[in-house]
Amino acid sequence: MLTRRRTLGLFSAALPALHLSRSAKAAPSLAPKPLVFAHRGASALRPEHTLGAYAKAMLDGADFIEPDLVMTKDSHLVVRHESNIADTTDVSDHPEFADRKKTVTIDGQKQTGWFTTDFTLAELKTLRARERLATLRVHNTRYNDRFEIPTFEEVIEVVAAEAAATGKTFGLIPELKHSTHFHSLGHDPEAIFLKTIAAHEYTRQAPLEIQSFETSNLARIREQALAINPQTRLMLLMGERRQVPPDLAAAGKTTTFGDLMTPSGLKEVRHYADVIGPSNTDLIPRDSKGAWLEPSTLVDDAHRAGLLVHSYTARPENYFLPAQLRNDAGPAARNPQGMIAEVRRYLDMGIDGFFTDDPALGRHLVDTTF
């Protein structure tokens, strides 16, 4: 059996063509060492947002664990990427829930499926998680139906236990999903979130970064979150440049994410956030064939405004890589060298951290570069 050190040594030897030292012209980062965020856990290797994915992410060296938080009918916070659970659970196999399938509009997008706000926590606990990208990550389907839908509290407890066992403090980087939508249904996800982090010693002390694609909820909870945990940072996630943040759209405003990415927009963001979370294609746009174009100035502009930059999402499959870094093994093939080369370029632009579906690759890159 290979030891962990031996495995990493073999991995390093497999990357002779990659030059991992930072170039002399690299842009300055505001962070002393970029952070590795486990995007929904180690979701390239286990079904996303499961305790198995989080355990694997911590084993593989993630600095922060990301739970996306959605509401149940009885106002619990559970961990799913979105309220629609059609693609991430076995709900379609449960005849007792067949009549709950419906079409709703969330954040301006019409969706058909089953939604967490139509289920109590007890009902959701009868479901099992499944791989969302089943045709791309076929290897992950072997774990289908093994894991429950975890609550936010369960994730906190698992992370706290692993921190106690290993002596490493893992940060939490929860995302408050669909805030405006949930409020329209009579829920208050921010109040429940604040109550939850206040109730757990771990979330009162460990690094905490709160994410949202909406602006008003970040501004609303900023002072309360800091009072609970002084290490708290708040991140405005950046959607498509032409998209209006859901809370602003609901208020009849027309400010787009693109507007917020301008130097003047970033100065406004700094009033309620410490970090921006742009997509990788906001850092370096791609053409219609997926090839990299010229880099944007977003990282430098954000730093001038006093904002950290944590970009999303580095994935190891050819399908997600810029055309210049894909190999000829097919879209679903894992291409670790390609992912490392992609993130390496963003690090040279000065990003302060990055989300990845494969934290082991991200950990290796950071530790051999800085």
C-alpha positions as YAML, in Angstrom:
chain: A
units: angstrom
residues:
- id: 1
  name: MET
  ca: [0.00, 0.00, 0.00]
- id: 2
  name: LEU
  ca: [1.28, 3.44, -0.87]
- id: 3
  name: THR
  ca: [1.74, 5.85, 2.00]
- id: 4
  name: ARG
  ca: [0.37, 9.39, 1.65]
- id: 5
  name: ARG
  ca: [3.92, 10.79, 1.32]
- id: 6
  name: ARG
  ca: [4.83, 8.17, -1.29]
- id: 7
  name: THR
  ca: [1.64, 8.90, -3.22]
- id: 8
  name: LEU
  ca: [2.39, 12.62, -3.31]
- id: 9
  name: GLY
  ca: [5.93, 11.88, -4.42]
- id: 10
  name: LEU
  ca: [4.68, 9.81, -7.34]
- id: 11
  name: PHE
  ca: [2.21, 12.56, -8.19]
- id: 12
  name: SER
  ca: [4.99, 15.15, -8.24]
- id: 13
  name: ALA
  ca: [7.10, 12.96, -10.48]
- id: 14
  name: ALA
  ca: [4.22, 12.75, -12.94]
- id: 15
  name: LEU
  ca: [4.31, 16.50, -13.54]
- id: 16
  name: PRO
  ca: [7.75, 17.18, -15.03]
- id: 17
  name: ALA
  ca: [6.47, 19.56, -17.67]
- id: 18
  name: LEU
  ca: [4.84, 21.97, -15.23]
- id: 19
  name: HIS
  ca: [6.95, 24.79, -13.83]
- id: 20
  name: LEU
  ca: [5.29, 25.49, -10.51]
- id: 21
  name: SER
  ca: [7.42, 28.33, -9.17]
- id: 22
  name: ARG
  ca: [5.80, 31.76, -9.40]
- id: 23
  name: SER
  ca: [7.13, 33.93, -12.17]
- id: 24
  name: ALA
  ca: [8.98, 37.13, -11.39]
- id: 25
  name: LYS
  ca: [6.18, 39.10, -13.06]
- id: 26
  name: ALA
  ca: [3.37, 37.55, -11.02]
- id: 27
  name: ALA
  ca: [0.83, 40.03, -9.68]
- id: 28
  name: PRO
  ca: [0.83, 40.51, -5.90]
- id: 29
  name: SER
  ca: [-1.78, 38.63, -3.92]
- id: 30
  name: LEU
  ca: [-3.29, 40.18, -0.81]
- id: 31
  name: ALA
  ca: [-3.03, 36.78, 0.93]
- id: 32
  name: PRO
  ca: [0.32, 35.43, 2.18]
- id: 33
  name: LYS
  ca: [-0.59, 31.99, 0.81]
- id: 34
  name: PRO
  ca: [-3.60, 31.38, -1.45]
- id: 35
  name: LEU
  ca: [-6.39, 29.34, 0.11]
- id: 36
  name: VAL
  ca: [-7.82, 26.09, -1.26]
- id: 37
  name: PHE
  ca: [-11.62, 25.95, -1.03]
- id: 38
  name: ALA
  ca: [-13.27, 22.54, -1.41]
- id: 39
  name: HIS
  ca: [-16.11, 23.28, -3.84]
- id: 40
  name: ARG
  ca: [-19.08, 21.34, -2.43]
- id: 41
  name: GLY
  ca: [-16.49, 19.00, -0.91]
- id: 42
  name: ALA
  ca: [-14.16, 16.91, -3.05]
- id: 43
  name: SER
  ca: [-16.91, 16.80, -5.65]
- id: 44
  name: ALA
  ca: [-14.69, 15.48, -8.45]
- id: 45
  name: LEU
  ca: [-14.29, 12.31, -6.38]
- id: 46
  name: ARG
  ca: [-17.52, 11.95, -4.37]
- id: 47
  name: PRO
  ca: [-21.12, 13.16, -4.93]
- id: 48
  name: GLU
  ca: [-21.26, 16.83, -4.03]
- id: 49
  name: HIS
  ca: [-22.49, 18.13, -0.69]
- id: 50
  name: THR
  ca: [-22.27, 14.80, 1.08]
- id: 51
  name: LEU
  ca: [-20.40, 14.02, 4.28]
- id: 52
  name: GLY
  ca: [-18.26, 11.68, 2.17]
- id: 53
  name: ALA
  ca: [-17.26, 14.55, -0.11]
- id: 54
  name: TYR
  ca: [-16.41, 16.77, 2.87]
- id: 55
  name: ALA
  ca: [-14.39, 14.04, 4.60]
- id: 56
  name: LYS
  ca: [-12.42, 13.43, 1.40]
- id: 57
  name: ALA
  ca: [-11.80, 17.17, 0.97]
- id: 58
  name: MET
  ca: [-10.37, 17.50, 4.46]
- id: 59
  name: LEU
  ca: [-8.21, 14.40, 3.98]
- id: 60
  name: ASP
  ca: [-6.95, 15.91, 0.71]
- id: 61
  name: GLY
  ca: [-5.83, 19.15, 2.32]
- id: 62
  name: ALA
  ca: [-8.56, 21.73, 1.73]
- id: 63
  name: ASP
  ca: [-8.31, 24.90, 3.81]
- id: 64
  name: PHE
  ca: [-12.05, 25.61, 3.71]
- id: 65
  name: ILE
  ca: [-15.14, 23.44, 3.24]
- id: 66
  name: GLU
  ca: [-18.12, 24.80, 1.29]
- id: 67
  name: PRO
  ca: [-21.72, 23.93, 2.22]
- id: 68
  name: ASP
  ca: [-24.42, 25.54, 0.07]
- id: 69
  name: LEU
  ca: [-27.45, 26.20, 2.26]
- id: 70
  name: VAL
  ca: [-31.13, 25.92, 1.32]
- id: 71
  name: MET
  ca: [-34.34, 25.91, 3.33]
- id: 72
  name: THR
  ca: [-36.73, 23.10, 4.21]
- id: 73
  name: LYS
  ca: [-40.48, 23.46, 4.64]
- id: 74
  name: ASP
  ca: [-40.01, 23.49, 8.42]
- id: 75
  name: SER
  ca: [-37.21, 26.10, 8.27]
- id: 76
  name: HIS
  ca: [-34.07, 24.01, 8.65]
- id: 77
  name: LEU
  ca: [-30.90, 24.71, 6.70]
- id: 78
  name: VAL
  ca: [-29.81, 21.72, 4.63]
- id: 79
  name: VAL
  ca: [-26.88, 21.36, 2.29]
- id: 80
  name: ARG
  ca: [-27.70, 21.25, -1.43]
- id: 81
  name: HIS
  ca: [-26.44, 23.32, -4.35]
- id: 82
  name: GLU
  ca: [-29.97, 24.54, -5.02]
- id: 83
  name: SER
  ca: [-33.49, 24.06, -3.76]
- id: 84
  name: ASN
  ca: [-34.31, 21.81, -6.74]
- id: 85
  name: ILE
  ca: [-33.16, 18.31, -5.75]
- id: 86
  name: ALA
  ca: [-34.21, 16.49, -8.92]
- id: 87
  name: ASP
  ca: [-30.64, 15.90, -10.12]
- id: 88
  name: THR
  ca: [-28.86, 15.34, -6.80]
- id: 89
  name: THR
  ca: [-31.12, 12.87, -4.97]
- id: 90
  name: ASP
  ca: [-33.23, 9.76, -5.58]
- id: 91
  name: VAL
  ca: [-36.46, 11.72, -5.05]
- id: 92
  name: SER
  ca: [-37.83, 10.62, -8.44]
- id: 93
  name: ASP
  ca: [-37.75, 7.02, -7.20]
- id: 94
  name: HIS
  ca: [-40.08, 7.82, -4.27]
- id: 95
  name: PRO
  ca: [-43.71, 7.40, -5.38]
- id: 96
  name: GLU
  ca: [-44.90, 8.99, -2.14]
- id: 97
  name: PHE
  ca: [-43.41, 12.28, -3.36]
- id: 98
  name: ALA
  ca: [-44.48, 12.11, -7.02]
- id: 99
  name: ASP
  ca: [-47.21, 14.71, -6.57]
- id: 100
  name: ARG
  ca: [-44.71, 17.30, -5.32]
- id: 101
  name: LYS
  ca: [-43.00, 17.68, -8.67]
- id: 102
  name: LYS
  ca: [-43.75, 21.14, -10.06]
- id: 103
  name: THR
  ca: [-42.43, 24.12, -12.00]
- id: 104
  name: VAL
  ca: [-41.36, 27.27, -10.18]
- id: 105
  name: THR
  ca: [-39.30, 30.37, -10.93]
- id: 106
  name: ILE
  ca: [-36.26, 30.96, -8.72]
- id: 107
  name: ASP
  ca: [-33.92, 33.91, -9.23]
- id: 108
  name: GLY
  ca: [-35.58, 34.58, -12.58]
- id: 109
  name: GLN
  ca: [-35.09, 31.04, -13.88]
- id: 110
  name: LYS
  ca: [-37.98, 28.64, -14.47]
- id: 111
  name: GLN
  ca: [-37.24, 25.15, -13.11]
- id: 112
  name: THR
  ca: [-39.11, 21.86, -12.95]
- id: 113
  name: GLY
  ca: [-38.41, 19.34, -10.22]
- id: 114
  name: TRP
  ca: [-38.77, 18.76, -6.51]
- id: 115
  name: PHE
  ca: [-37.90, 21.60, -4.14]
- id: 116
  name: THR
  ca: [-36.60, 21.48, -0.58]
- id: 117
  name: THR
  ca: [-39.19, 24.00, 0.62]
- id: 118
  name: ASP
  ca: [-41.91, 21.40, -0.06]
- id: 119
  name: PHE
  ca: [-40.29, 18.85, 2.27]
- id: 120
  name: THR
  ca: [-39.79, 18.68, 6.01]
- id: 121
  name: LEU
  ca: [-36.35, 17.78, 7.27]
- id: 122
  name: ALA
  ca: [-37.62, 14.35, 8.29]
- id: 123
  name: GLU
  ca: [-38.88, 13.73, 4.76]
- id: 124
  name: LEU
  ca: [-35.61, 14.87, 3.19]
- id: 125
  name: LYS
  ca: [-33.75, 12.46, 5.46]
- id: 126
  name: THR
  ca: [-35.53, 9.56, 3.71]
- id: 127
  name: LEU
  ca: [-33.81, 10.53, 0.44]
- id: 128
  name: ARG
  ca: [-30.29, 9.67, -0.65]
- id: 129
  name: ALA
  ca: [-27.75, 11.74, -2.58]
- id: 130
  name: ARG
  ca: [-26.71, 11.03, -6.14]
- id: 131
  name: GLU
  ca: [-23.99, 12.28, -8.47]
- id: 132
  name: ARG
  ca: [-25.18, 15.38, -10.35]
- id: 133
  name: LEU
  ca: [-22.81, 15.01, -13.32]
- id: 134
  name: ALA
  ca: [-23.44, 11.30, -13.82]
- id: 135
  name: THR
  ca: [-22.38, 11.12, -17.48]
- id: 136
  name: LEU
  ca: [-19.20, 13.10, -16.87]
- id: 137
  name: ARG
  ca: [-18.19, 11.64, -13.52]
- id: 138
  name: VAL
  ca: [-19.29, 8.07, -13.96]
- id: 139
  name: HIS
  ca: [-16.87, 6.92, -11.25]
- id: 140
  name: ASN
  ca: [-18.82, 8.95, -8.68]
- id: 141
  name: THR
  ca: [-22.05, 7.03, -9.34]
- id: 142
  name: ARG
  ca: [-20.66, 4.10, -7.35]
- id: 143
  name: TYR
  ca: [-21.42, 6.22, -4.29]
- id: 144
  name: ASN
  ca: [-25.03, 6.89, -5.27]
- id: 145
  name: ASP
  ca: [-27.59, 6.32, -2.52]
- id: 146
  name: ARG
  ca: [-24.95, 5.95, 0.22]
- id: 147
  name: PHE
  ca: [-25.33, 9.38, 1.79]
- id: 148
  name: GLU
  ca: [-28.14, 11.39, 3.34]
- id: 149
  name: ILE
  ca: [-28.76, 15.07, 2.71]
- id: 150
  name: PRO
  ca: [-26.79, 16.68, 5.55]
- id: 151
  name: THR
  ca: [-27.93, 19.60, 7.63]
- id: 152
  name: PHE
  ca: [-25.69, 22.63, 8.13]
- id: 153
  name: GLU
  ca: [-25.27, 21.61, 11.77]
- id: 154
  name: GLU
  ca: [-24.12, 18.13, 10.78]
- id: 155
  name: VAL
  ca: [-21.46, 19.60, 8.50]
- id: 156
  name: ILE
  ca: [-20.23, 21.87, 11.29]
- id: 157
  name: GLU
  ca: [-19.98, 18.89, 13.63]
- id: 158
  name: VAL
  ca: [-18.07, 16.76, 11.10]
- id: 159
  name: VAL
  ca: [-15.62, 19.57, 10.37]
- id: 160
  name: ALA
  ca: [-15.13, 20.28, 14.08]
- id: 161
  name: ALA
  ca: [-14.49, 16.59, 14.74]
- id: 162
  name: GLU
  ca: [-11.91, 16.35, 11.97]
- id: 163
  name: ALA
  ca: [-10.21, 19.50, 13.20]
- id: 164
  name: ALA
  ca: [-9.97, 18.02, 16.70]
- id: 165
  name: ALA
  ca: [-8.65, 14.71, 15.34]
- id: 166
  name: THR
  ca: [-6.00, 16.20, 13.05]
- id: 167
  name: GLY
  ca: [-5.04, 19.40, 14.82]
- id: 168
  name: LYS
  ca: [-5.79, 21.41, 11.66]
- id: 169
  name: THR
  ca: [-8.39, 24.15, 11.76]
- id: 170
  name: PHE
  ca: [-10.62, 23.94, 8.70]
- id: 171
  name: GLY
  ca: [-12.51, 27.05, 7.68]
- id: 172
  name: LEU
  ca: [-16.14, 27.02, 6.60]
- id: 173
  name: ILE
  ca: [-17.30, 28.96, 3.57]
- id: 174
  name: PRO
  ca: [-21.11, 28.55, 3.47]
- id: 175
  name: GLU
  ca: [-23.20, 30.02, 0.69]
- id: 176
  name: LEU
  ca: [-26.63, 31.45, 1.44]
- id: 177
  name: LYS
  ca: [-28.67, 30.38, -1.58]
- id: 178
  name: HIS
  ca: [-31.81, 31.97, -3.05]
- id: 179
  name: SER
  ca: [-32.27, 34.44, -0.19]
- id: 180
  name: THR
  ca: [-34.88, 36.62, -1.90]
- id: 181
  name: HIS
  ca: [-36.81, 33.54, -3.05]
- id: 182
  name: PHE
  ca: [-36.86, 31.98, 0.41]
- id: 183
  name: HIS
  ca: [-37.98, 35.26, 1.98]
- id: 184
  name: SER
  ca: [-40.86, 35.38, -0.51]
- id: 185
  name: LEU
  ca: [-42.01, 32.02, 0.89]
- id: 186
  name: GLY
  ca: [-41.93, 33.30, 4.47]
- id: 187
  name: HIS
  ca: [-38.52, 31.94, 5.50]
- id: 188
  name: ASP
  ca: [-35.61, 33.86, 7.00]
- id: 189
  name: PRO
  ca: [-32.44, 31.92, 6.11]
- id: 190
  name: GLU
  ca: [-30.12, 34.62, 7.47]
- id: 191
  name: ALA
  ca: [-31.71, 34.54, 10.92]
- id: 192
  name: ILE
  ca: [-31.45, 30.75, 11.09]
- id: 193
  name: PHE
  ca: [-27.88, 30.88, 9.80]
- id: 194
  name: LEU
  ca: [-26.82, 33.40, 12.45]
- id: 195
  name: LYS
  ca: [-28.53, 31.40, 15.17]
- id: 196
  name: THR
  ca: [-26.74, 28.24, 14.01]
- id: 197
  name: ILE
  ca: [-23.23, 29.66, 13.90]
- id: 198
  name: ALA
  ca: [-23.77, 31.30, 17.30]
- id: 199
  name: ALA
  ca: [-24.82, 27.96, 18.81]
- id: 200
  name: HIS
  ca: [-21.62, 26.10, 17.85]
- id: 201
  name: GLU
  ca: [-18.28, 26.80, 19.48]
- id: 202
  name: TYR
  ca: [-16.48, 25.82, 16.29]
- id: 203
  name: THR
  ca: [-18.22, 28.42, 14.11]
- id: 204
  name: ARG
  ca: [-17.69, 31.07, 16.76]
- id: 205
  name: GLN
  ca: [-13.93, 30.61, 16.50]
- id: 206
  name: ALA
  ca: [-12.88, 29.01, 13.20]
- id: 207
  name: PRO
  ca: [-12.29, 30.96, 9.98]
- id: 208
  name: LEU
  ca: [-15.66, 31.73, 8.41]
- id: 209
  name: GLU
  ca: [-16.44, 33.25, 5.01]
- id: 210
  name: ILE
  ca: [-20.08, 33.83, 4.07]
- id: 211
  name: GLN
  ca: [-21.03, 33.84, 0.40]
- id: 212
  name: SER
  ca: [-24.02, 35.08, -1.55]
- id: 213
  name: PHE
  ca: [-24.92, 36.09, -5.09]
- id: 214
  name: GLU
  ca: [-27.12, 38.76, -3.47]
- id: 215
  name: THR
  ca: [-26.00, 42.07, -2.04]
- id: 216
  name: SER
  ca: [-28.58, 43.11, 0.54]
- id: 217
  name: ASN
  ca: [-28.36, 40.01, 2.73]
- id: 218
  name: LEU
  ca: [-24.59, 40.42, 3.08]
- id: 219
  name: ALA
  ca: [-25.03, 44.02, 4.15]
- id: 220
  name: ARG
  ca: [-27.82, 43.05, 6.53]
- id: 221
  name: ILE
  ca: [-25.92, 40.35, 8.44]
- id: 222
  name: ARG
  ca: [-22.42, 41.81, 8.36]
- id: 223
  name: GLU
  ca: [-22.28, 43.31, 11.84]
- id: 224
  name: GLN
  ca: [-24.16, 40.44, 13.49]
- id: 225
  name: ALA
  ca: [-21.87, 37.84, 11.93]
- id: 226
  name: LEU
  ca: [-18.77, 39.72, 13.03]
- id: 227
  name: ALA
  ca: [-20.14, 39.95, 16.57]
- id: 228
  name: ILE
  ca: [-20.53, 36.16, 16.63]
- id: 229
  name: ASN
  ca: [-17.18, 35.40, 15.00]
- id: 230
  name: PRO
  ca: [-14.65, 38.23, 14.57]
- id: 231
  name: GLN
  ca: [-12.84, 36.20, 11.88]
- id: 232
  name: THR
  ca: [-15.87, 36.39, 9.58]
- id: 233
  name: ARG
  ca: [-15.43, 37.62, 6.02]
- id: 234
  name: LEU
  ca: [-18.23, 38.22, 3.54]
- id: 235
  name: MET
  ca: [-17.98, 37.38, -0.15]
- id: 236
  name: LEU
  ca: [-20.10, 38.69, -3.00]
- id: 237
  name: LEU
  ca: [-20.24, 35.94, -5.58]
- id: 238
  name: MET
  ca: [-20.24, 37.25, -9.14]
- id: 239
  name: GLY
  ca: [-22.69, 35.86, -11.67]
- id: 240
  name: GLU
  ca: [-22.82, 36.48, -15.41]
- id: 241
  name: ARG
  ca: [-21.81, 40.02, -16.30]
- id: 242
  name: ARG
  ca: [-25.21, 40.82, -17.86]
- id: 243
  name: GLN
  ca: [-27.14, 39.31, -14.96]
- id: 244
  name: VAL
  ca: [-28.73, 41.48, -12.26]
- id: 245
  name: PRO
  ca: [-28.29, 40.13, -8.70]
- id: 246
  name: PRO
  ca: [-31.60, 38.53, -7.64]
- id: 247
  name: ASP
  ca: [-32.25, 40.92, -4.76]
- id: 248
  name: LEU
  ca: [-31.66, 43.96, -6.97]
- id: 249
  name: ALA
  ca: [-33.84, 42.52, -9.74]
- id: 250
  name: ALA
  ca: [-36.64, 41.92, -7.24]
- id: 251
  name: ALA
  ca: [-36.35, 45.58, -6.20]
- id: 252
  name: GLY
  ca: [-36.65, 46.75, -9.80]
- id: 253
  name: LYS
  ca: [-33.01, 47.80, -10.10]
- id: 254
  name: THR
  ca: [-30.86, 47.23, -13.17]
- id: 255
  name: THR
  ca: [-27.31, 47.12, -11.76]
- id: 256
  name: THR
  ca: [-25.58, 44.09, -13.24]
- id: 257
  name: PHE
  ca: [-22.71, 41.98, -11.99]
- id: 258
  name: GLY
  ca: [-20.72, 43.54, -14.81]
- id: 259
  name: ASP
  ca: [-21.40, 46.96, -13.31]
- id: 260
  name: LEU
  ca: [-20.20, 45.69, -9.93]
- id: 261
  name: MET
  ca: [-16.96, 44.44, -11.54]
- id: 262
  name: THR
  ca: [-15.94, 47.93, -12.64]
- id: 263
  name: PRO
  ca: [-13.53, 49.93, -10.45]
- id: 264
  name: SER
  ca: [-16.37, 52.13, -9.19]
- id: 265
  name: GLY
  ca: [-18.64, 49.15, -8.65]
- id: 266
  name: LEU
  ca: [-15.97, 47.34, -6.66]
- id: 267
  name: LYS
  ca: [-15.62, 50.33, -4.36]
- id: 268
  name: GLU
  ca: [-19.33, 50.05, -3.60]
- id: 269
  name: VAL
  ca: [-19.04, 46.30, -2.99]
- id: 270
  name: ARG
  ca: [-16.31, 46.99, -0.43]
- id: 271
  name: HIS
  ca: [-18.90, 48.70, 1.79]
- id: 272
  name: TYR
  ca: [-20.53, 45.34, 2.59]
- id: 273
  name: ALA
  ca: [-18.07, 42.65, 1.47]
- id: 274
  name: ASP
  ca: [-14.43, 41.74, 2.00]
- id: 275
  name: VAL
  ca: [-14.09, 39.37, -0.95]
- id: 276
  name: ILE
  ca: [-15.43, 38.91, -4.46]
- id: 277
  name: GLY
  ca: [-15.96, 35.48, -5.97]
- id: 278
  name: PRO
  ca: [-15.74, 35.77, -9.76]
- id: 279
  name: SER
  ca: [-15.87, 32.85, -12.17]
- id: 280
  name: ASN
  ca: [-12.63, 31.83, -13.83]
- id: 281
  name: THR
  ca: [-14.00, 33.14, -17.11]
- id: 282
  name: ASP
  ca: [-14.28, 36.59, -15.54]
- id: 283
  name: LEU
  ca: [-10.54, 36.43, -14.93]
- id: 284
  name: ILE
  ca: [-9.71, 35.21, -18.43]
- id: 285
  name: PRO
  ca: [-12.61, 35.20, -20.91]
- id: 286
  name: ARG
  ca: [-12.99, 32.38, -23.43]
- id: 287
  name: ASP
  ca: [-14.10, 32.39, -27.03]
- id: 288
  name: SER
  ca: [-16.92, 30.31, -28.52]
- id: 289
  name: LYS
  ca: [-14.62, 27.27, -28.68]
- id: 290
  name: GLY
  ca: [-13.51, 27.59, -25.09]
- id: 291
  name: ALA
  ca: [-10.08, 29.04, -25.82]
- id: 292
  name: TRP
  ca: [-8.55, 31.63, -23.52]
- id: 293
  name: LEU
  ca: [-8.65, 35.25, -24.67]
- id: 294
  name: GLU
  ca: [-6.86, 38.20, -23.09]
- id: 295
  name: PRO
  ca: [-7.03, 38.41, -19.27]
- id: 296
  name: SER
  ca: [-9.27, 40.99, -17.64]
- id: 297
  name: THR
  ca: [-8.07, 43.50, -15.05]
- id: 298
  name: LEU
  ca: [-10.57, 42.30, -12.45]
- id: 299
  name: VAL
  ca: [-8.03, 40.94, -9.96]
- id: 300
  name: ASP
  ca: [-5.98, 44.13, -9.92]
- id: 301
  name: ASP
  ca: [-9.10, 46.31, -9.82]
- id: 302
  name: ALA
  ca: [-10.49, 44.35, -6.86]
- id: 303
  name: HIS
  ca: [-7.22, 44.57, -4.97]
- id: 304
  name: ARG
  ca: [-7.12, 48.33, -5.48]
- id: 305
  name: ALA
  ca: [-10.58, 48.48, -3.92]
- id: 306
  name: GLY
  ca: [-9.33, 46.49, -0.92]
- id: 307
  name: LEU
  ca: [-11.13, 43.27, -1.87]
- id: 308
  name: LEU
  ca: [-9.73, 39.75, -1.86]
- id: 309
  name: VAL
  ca: [-10.40, 37.57, -4.92]
- id: 310
  name: HIS
  ca: [-11.50, 33.94, -4.51]
- id: 311
  name: SER
  ca: [-12.33, 32.53, -7.92]
- id: 312
  name: TYR
  ca: [-14.49, 29.55, -8.98]
- id: 313
  name: THR
  ca: [-14.24, 26.69, -10.09]
- id: 314
  name: ALA
  ca: [-11.13, 24.65, -10.95]
- id: 315
  name: ARG
  ca: [-12.12, 21.20, -12.20]
- id: 316
  name: PRO
  ca: [-9.84, 18.40, -13.43]
- id: 317
  name: GLU
  ca: [-11.85, 17.17, -16.41]
- id: 318
  name: ASN
  ca: [-11.04, 18.26, -19.97]
- id: 319
  name: TYR
  ca: [-14.65, 19.40, -20.39]
- id: 320
  name: PHE
  ca: [-14.11, 22.33, -18.01]
- id: 321
  name: LEU
  ca: [-10.61, 23.39, -19.04]
- id: 322
  name: PRO
  ca: [-9.69, 26.14, -21.49]
- id: 323
  name: ALA
  ca: [-9.08, 24.70, -24.94]
- id: 324
  name: GLN
  ca: [-5.34, 25.38, -24.75]
- id: 325
  name: LEU
  ca: [-4.98, 23.00, -21.80]
- id: 326
  name: ARG
  ca: [-7.15, 20.05, -22.86]
- id: 327
  name: ASN
  ca: [-5.60, 16.80, -23.98]
- id: 328
  name: ASP
  ca: [-6.97, 14.34, -26.53]
- id: 329
  name: ALA
  ca: [-8.40, 11.83, -24.04]
- id: 330
  name: GLY
  ca: [-11.98, 13.11, -24.37]
- id: 331
  name: PRO
  ca: [-14.21, 15.55, -22.51]
- id: 332
  name: ALA
  ca: [-14.79, 13.37, -19.43]
- id: 333
  name: ALA
  ca: [-11.14, 12.42, -18.97]
- id: 334
  name: ARG
  ca: [-9.30, 13.64, -15.90]
- id: 335
  name: ASN
  ca: [-6.48, 16.01, -16.80]
- id: 336
  name: PRO
  ca: [-4.66, 16.97, -13.57]
- id: 337
  name: GLN
  ca: [-1.85, 18.72, -15.42]
- id: 338
  name: GLY
  ca: [-4.38, 20.85, -17.26]
- id: 339
  name: MET
  ca: [-6.17, 21.93, -14.10]
- id: 340
  name: ILE
  ca: [-2.92, 22.75, -12.35]
- id: 341
  name: ALA
  ca: [-1.73, 24.78, -15.32]
- id: 342
  name: GLU
  ca: [-5.03, 26.68, -15.37]
- id: 343
  name: VAL
  ca: [-4.94, 27.58, -11.68]
- id: 344
  name: ARG
  ca: [-1.24, 28.37, -11.92]
- id: 345
  name: ARG
  ca: [-2.06, 31.15, -14.37]
- id: 346
  name: TYR
  ca: [-4.74, 32.61, -12.08]
- id: 347
  name: LEU
  ca: [-2.28, 32.52, -9.19]
- id: 348
  name: ASP
  ca: [0.17, 34.47, -11.31]
- id: 349
  name: MET
  ca: [-2.57, 37.05, -11.81]
- id: 350
  name: GLY
  ca: [-2.70, 37.44, -8.02]
- id: 351
  name: ILE
  ca: [-5.84, 35.60, -6.86]
- id: 352
  name: ASP
  ca: [-5.99, 35.06, -3.11]
- id: 353
  name: GLY
  ca: [-7.73, 31.68, -3.17]
- id: 354
  name: PHE
  ca: [-9.70, 29.38, -5.44]
- id: 355
  name: PHE
  ca: [-12.54, 26.90, -5.37]
- id: 356
  name: THR
  ca: [-11.79, 23.46, -6.73]
- id: 357
  name: ASP
  ca: [-13.61, 20.17, -7.12]
- id: 358
  name: ASP
  ca: [-10.30, 18.37, -6.48]
- id: 359
  name: PRO
  ca: [-8.63, 19.81, -3.35]
- id: 360
  name: ALA
  ca: [-5.69, 17.37, -3.52]
- id: 361
  name: LEU
  ca: [-4.56, 18.95, -6.80]
- id: 362
  name: GLY
  ca: [-5.07, 22.44, -5.41]
- id: 363
  name: ARG
  ca: [-3.15, 21.60, -2.23]
- id: 364
  name: HIS
  ca: [-0.24, 20.19, -4.24]
- id: 365
  name: LEU
  ca: [-0.06, 23.27, -6.44]
- id: 366
  name: VAL
  ca: [-0.13, 25.76, -3.56]
- id: 367
  name: ASP
  ca: [2.33, 23.85, -1.41]
- id: 368
  name: THR
  ca: [4.87, 23.42, -4.21]
- id: 369
  name: THR
  ca: [4.54, 27.01, -5.42]
- id: 370
  name: PHE
  ca: [4.54, 29.13, -2.26]
...
